[in-house]
């Protein structure tokens, strides 16, 4: 949800918009909602997986291109860009959560140090400390941004780079295997209808970084193939719509496997299948022959640019809007309230952009200007 936008890659704007809509619909199910949200939003959790694939693809792609043009990676510049893109907006949202109780969608917050150190996704008890729980995915992305350039510097300077694709596949398989082990050791024996099962499943399988490397790994893998395999790149650009159909078919199969999100099949294999499916769809979005890349949309471009701010603030905004509806004796479980909630999310995201993102982008440019 925090990837950079490229004016040339219109298809990726469509996918970012899809990702944030999926997440919003999924999280809206935790509030009072129309019945149809349960059906449409059931697989909305995969929006985070789509964000992971997009982040892995775009961020590694930038680093691959920098390495090819400069024969090195400017880690300092990379971290500065990531800092000013992510941290100011995130810290402002943390400020709202920890100083304004009315903003909280639930009562109990995890300790502040876990948010500040981006380690909230480890040991996150979503049942008892579920406020701002959706920041777990940002923690994984921040850890990814911290490690990836350093990992690439080491690998690119050694013979291991020849086997880079194998390394990434190894990391993906590592996540799958460790989910299988954790399921059998820590989750399988718990009553699946109990709160303890869901607490353990989220804490030990869904949230930790080492169990969620699939999406980021697939993104890095397809970016590597696009950068270093001319045959693969040519195939992608020739067959964009076919690749989209394959990705859609695989996603349908993934949804069938993940029909019960916390089943053994979904927990072990589901995340990997979803990531692979979205990997095909991302490839389609950057293919020169795909309808996704050819269709430019002002709406999706703007929604994509707002997606990070929407992701951070949406639960608090939905909670506030529904609380205000209740105080005026208005219905909160209908589509009208949903529309107001979505409008509120977009308005606050625009406020974030004007008051936080643009000023800090200007500061970032001032800092980096002498380095160019």
XYZ file of C-alpha atoms in Angstrom:
372
model
C 0.000 0.000 0.000
C 3.016 2.248 0.004
C 4.528 1.714 -3.395
C 5.561 4.543 -5.652
C 3.288 5.398 -8.567
C 4.613 5.331 -12.119
C 2.861 7.459 -14.724
C 3.682 4.881 -17.403
C 2.305 1.854 -15.613
C -1.407 2.635 -15.636
C -2.287 -1.011 -15.009
C -0.657 -0.901 -11.593
C -2.873 2.024 -10.588
C -5.895 -0.153 -11.369
C -4.477 -2.926 -9.186
C -3.682 -0.603 -6.264
C -7.258 0.639 -6.418
C -8.521 -2.941 -6.465
C -6.302 -3.783 -3.491
C -7.517 -0.922 -1.300
C -11.175 -1.593 -2.215
C -10.738 -5.261 -1.258
C -9.201 -4.291 2.087
C -11.931 -1.732 2.823
C -14.713 -4.212 2.099
C -13.061 -6.893 4.212
C -12.488 -4.634 7.216
C -15.953 -3.090 6.908
C -17.342 -6.506 7.873
C -16.057 -5.831 11.415
C -18.483 -2.899 11.671
C -22.244 -2.785 11.184
C -22.778 -3.419 7.496
C -25.238 -4.472 4.775
C -25.547 -8.222 4.294
C -24.078 -8.093 0.787
C -20.732 -6.952 2.244
C -20.282 -10.405 3.755
C -20.447 -11.979 0.302
C -18.397 -9.436 -1.662
C -15.889 -8.734 1.090
C -15.216 -12.332 2.107
C -11.954 -12.539 0.167
C -11.023 -8.902 0.745
C -8.113 -10.022 2.928
C -6.275 -10.888 -0.286
C -6.011 -7.166 -1.008
C -3.054 -7.112 1.391
C -1.444 -9.952 -0.580
C -1.903 -7.915 -3.764
C -0.215 -4.953 -2.058
C 2.664 -7.259 -1.077
C 3.143 -8.456 -4.661
C 3.022 -4.869 -5.944
C 5.567 -3.716 -3.353
C 7.917 -6.603 -4.054
C 7.676 -6.006 -7.808
C 8.095 -2.232 -7.826
C 10.673 -1.746 -5.090
C 12.961 -4.550 -6.252
C 12.509 -3.346 -9.834
C 13.784 0.104 -8.880
C 16.812 -1.444 -7.187
C 17.539 -3.798 -10.094
C 17.460 -0.889 -12.546
C 19.680 1.229 -10.314
C 22.190 -1.591 -10.088
C 22.226 -2.017 -13.863
C 22.738 1.705 -14.530
C 25.151 2.529 -11.678
C 26.560 -0.908 -10.778
C 25.613 -0.271 -7.172
C 22.664 0.644 -4.960
C 22.520 3.964 -3.118
C 21.143 2.592 0.140
C 21.115 5.974 1.876
C 18.989 7.576 -0.826
C 16.674 4.562 -0.838
C 16.098 4.795 2.913
C 15.551 8.553 2.753
C 12.873 8.115 0.077
C 11.150 5.352 2.016
C 11.300 7.341 5.260
C 9.607 10.439 3.864
C 7.037 8.400 1.969
C 6.003 6.249 4.922
C 6.919 7.583 8.339
C 5.292 11.059 8.588
C 1.820 9.804 7.661
C 2.226 6.745 9.838
C 3.360 8.745 12.881
C 0.444 11.133 12.466
C -1.966 8.189 12.470
C -0.245 6.800 15.571
C -0.700 10.210 17.203
C -4.440 10.052 16.505
C -4.746 6.537 17.919
C -2.783 7.207 21.108
C -4.108 10.676 21.944
C -7.721 10.624 20.725
C -9.667 7.638 22.116
C -12.665 8.555 19.935
C -10.568 7.643 16.875
C -10.039 4.064 18.047
C -12.261 1.428 16.482
C -11.670 -0.724 19.576
C -10.475 -0.132 23.111
C -7.100 -1.784 23.707
C -3.940 -0.835 21.817
C -0.691 -2.811 21.722
C 2.279 -1.004 23.339
C 3.519 2.093 21.505
C 7.055 0.704 21.172
C 5.772 -2.113 18.966
C 4.313 0.390 16.519
C 7.403 2.605 16.563
C 9.768 -0.319 15.967
C 7.484 -1.912 13.345
C 7.364 -5.173 15.292
C 3.636 -5.088 16.051
C 3.031 -8.072 13.770
C 4.935 -10.370 16.155
C 2.813 -11.660 19.026
C -0.172 -9.532 18.000
C -3.159 -10.608 20.089
C -5.895 -9.404 17.777
C -8.664 -10.616 20.094
C -7.571 -8.561 23.110
C -5.462 -5.806 21.487
C -6.967 -5.413 18.047
C -6.972 -1.630 17.711
C -4.970 -0.459 14.657
C -4.222 -4.118 14.040
C -4.106 -3.525 10.286
C -0.680 -1.904 10.731
C 0.711 -5.456 10.847
C 1.164 -5.454 7.066
C 3.011 -2.137 7.173
C 5.405 -3.710 9.683
C 6.170 -6.486 7.195
C 6.717 -4.003 4.381
C 9.018 -1.859 6.520
C 11.092 -4.893 7.454
C 11.210 -5.764 3.750
C 12.390 -2.262 2.805
C 15.052 -2.385 5.490
C 16.494 -5.743 4.470
C 16.029 -5.909 0.672
C 18.674 -3.373 -0.479
C 21.248 -4.809 1.926
C 20.426 -8.339 0.774
C 20.757 -7.303 -2.864
C 24.103 -5.607 -2.242
C 25.476 -8.811 -0.759
C 24.001 -11.137 -3.384
C 24.803 -8.935 -6.384
C 28.470 -8.784 -5.417
C 28.765 -12.566 -5.291
C 28.211 -15.571 -7.533
C 24.910 -16.153 -5.741
C 23.257 -13.630 -8.043
C 23.234 -16.269 -10.783
C 20.892 -18.254 -8.561
C 18.832 -15.305 -7.350
C 15.544 -16.777 -8.615
C 16.295 -19.997 -6.753
C 16.945 -18.016 -3.562
C 13.611 -16.241 -3.813
C 11.767 -19.500 -4.469
C 13.516 -20.902 -1.400
C 12.194 -18.044 0.748
C 8.666 -18.588 -0.584
C 8.860 -22.322 0.133
C 10.275 -21.536 3.575
C 7.118 -19.596 4.427
C 4.913 -22.426 3.191
C 6.818 -25.073 5.151
C 6.943 -23.065 8.360
C 3.167 -22.491 8.155
C 2.707 -26.240 7.854
C 4.912 -26.845 10.893
C 3.215 -24.159 12.982
C -0.232 -25.412 12.006
C 0.551 -28.939 13.163
C 2.337 -27.908 16.347
C 0.419 -24.882 17.599
C -2.959 -24.552 15.879
C -4.421 -27.867 14.709
C -5.271 -29.119 18.191
C -7.371 -26.097 19.179
C -11.161 -26.054 18.803
C -11.714 -24.226 15.503
C -14.855 -22.549 16.812
C -13.127 -20.955 19.807
C -11.665 -17.480 20.222
C -8.411 -19.118 21.269
C -8.123 -20.719 17.825
C -8.505 -17.381 16.061
C -6.123 -15.662 18.461
C -3.472 -18.342 17.866
C -4.084 -18.517 14.110
C -3.677 -14.794 13.606
C -0.743 -14.529 16.000
C 1.245 -17.516 14.767
C 0.290 -17.971 11.107
C -1.306 -14.833 9.649
C 0.744 -11.961 11.062
C 4.451 -12.946 11.391
C 6.810 -11.842 8.634
C 8.387 -15.271 8.223
C 4.991 -16.804 7.390
C 4.041 -14.073 4.890
C 6.982 -13.920 2.467
C 4.903 -15.299 -0.422
C 3.551 -12.046 -1.868
C 6.741 -10.031 -1.515
C 8.770 -12.969 -2.829
C 6.576 -13.416 -5.910
C 6.819 -9.688 -6.596
C 10.617 -9.746 -6.397
C 10.799 -12.910 -8.507
C 8.737 -11.576 -11.406
C 10.596 -8.259 -11.255
C 13.909 -10.124 -11.495
C 12.670 -12.128 -14.484
C 11.430 -8.965 -16.230
C 14.785 -7.248 -15.668
C 17.210 -10.052 -16.477
C 15.395 -12.389 -18.889
C 14.723 -10.812 -22.270
C 12.788 -13.884 -23.354
C 10.509 -13.729 -20.320
C 9.984 -9.986 -20.776
C 9.160 -10.412 -24.461
C 6.689 -13.195 -23.655
C 4.940 -11.007 -21.074
C 4.606 -8.058 -23.456
C 3.204 -10.284 -26.218
C 0.637 -12.109 -24.077
C -0.739 -9.599 -21.580
C -4.399 -10.542 -21.873
C -3.669 -14.281 -21.849
C -1.585 -13.824 -18.689
C -4.489 -11.938 -17.129
C -6.842 -14.832 -17.906
C -4.388 -17.315 -16.372
C -4.077 -15.120 -13.271
C -7.846 -14.803 -12.949
C -8.299 -18.563 -13.298
C -5.616 -19.225 -10.682
C -7.199 -16.640 -8.382
C -10.539 -18.428 -8.689
C -8.836 -21.671 -7.681
C -7.120 -19.843 -4.814
C -10.448 -18.514 -3.564
C -11.849 -22.040 -3.666
C -8.900 -23.309 -1.612
C -9.277 -20.352 0.770
C -13.053 -20.515 1.061
C -12.466 -21.117 4.763
C -9.678 -18.648 5.432
C -8.310 -20.436 8.500
C -8.566 -24.005 7.189
C -5.405 -26.099 6.969
C -5.311 -25.947 3.160
C -5.748 -22.186 3.122
C -3.278 -21.609 5.945
C -0.538 -23.741 4.387
C -1.026 -23.412 0.619
C -3.552 -20.593 0.239
C -1.239 -17.620 0.729
C 1.197 -18.989 -1.846
C -1.551 -19.662 -4.392
C -3.019 -16.190 -3.911
C 0.427 -14.599 -4.320
C 1.145 -16.545 -7.514
C -2.267 -15.591 -8.904
C -1.730 -11.905 -8.217
C 1.790 -12.243 -9.647
C 0.280 -13.212 -13.008
C -2.180 -10.321 -12.798
C 0.614 -7.848 -11.990
C 2.571 -9.127 -15.009
C -0.524 -8.561 -17.120
C -0.824 -5.024 -15.766
C 2.694 -4.130 -16.987
C 2.384 -5.930 -20.327
C 2.316 -3.648 -23.345
C -0.413 -5.789 -24.936
C -2.740 -5.925 -21.919
C -5.997 -4.029 -21.684
C -4.961 -3.093 -18.140
C -1.843 -1.213 -19.225
C -3.589 0.489 -22.153
C -6.513 1.910 -20.171
C -5.578 5.130 -18.387
C -7.999 6.251 -15.678
C -7.859 9.474 -13.670
C -10.042 7.885 -10.981
C -7.841 4.849 -10.355
C -4.707 6.996 -10.575
C -6.009 9.235 -7.802
C -7.337 6.387 -5.685
C -4.003 4.594 -6.039
C -2.198 7.710 -4.833
C -4.525 7.924 -1.820
C -4.405 4.218 -0.994
C -1.703 4.437 1.692
C -3.492 7.184 3.631
C -6.807 5.368 3.256
C -5.251 2.147 4.507
C -3.832 3.781 7.623
C -6.911 5.748 8.658
C -9.947 3.852 7.364
C -10.896 1.928 10.512
C -10.824 5.038 12.659
C -12.866 7.000 10.124
C -15.475 4.242 9.744
C -15.784 4.046 13.535
C -16.259 7.819 13.841
C -18.846 8.015 11.045
C -20.886 5.124 12.433
C -20.721 6.547 15.962
C -22.034 9.888 14.676
C -24.814 8.103 12.780
C -25.849 6.334 15.979
C -25.933 9.593 17.954
C -28.390 11.016 15.402
C -30.432 7.796 15.419
C -29.502 7.003 11.823
C -29.160 3.486 10.423
C -25.557 2.261 10.418
C -25.993 -1.126 8.756
C -27.248 0.085 5.371
C -25.561 1.135 2.126
C -26.107 4.840 2.824
C -23.870 4.679 5.887
C -21.314 2.702 3.885
C -21.185 5.461 1.263
C -20.664 8.103 3.951
C -17.888 6.000 5.495
C -16.123 5.638 2.168
C -16.480 9.348 1.457
C -15.029 10.093 4.888
C -12.046 7.842 4.166
C -11.344 9.654 0.887
C -11.720 13.120 2.430
C -9.313 12.327 5.264
C -6.883 10.783 2.765
C -6.948 14.056 0.822
C -6.239 15.933 4.052
C -3.298 13.606 4.672
C -1.989 14.338 1.177
C -2.263 18.115 1.469
C -1.067 18.560 5.055
C 1.466 15.732 5.401
C 2.487 13.915 2.226
C 3.111 16.906 -0.052
C 5.068 18.990 2.499
C 7.287 16.038 3.427
C 7.763 15.148 -0.238
C 9.046 18.702 -0.719
C 11.451 18.274 2.215
C 12.629 14.950 0.772
C 13.362 16.588 -2.582
C 15.323 19.350 -0.860
C 17.426 16.804 1.021
C 18.089 14.666 -2.049
C 18.681 17.497 -4.507
C 22.404 17.927 -3.667
C 22.835 14.154 -4.032
C 21.615 14.060 -7.622
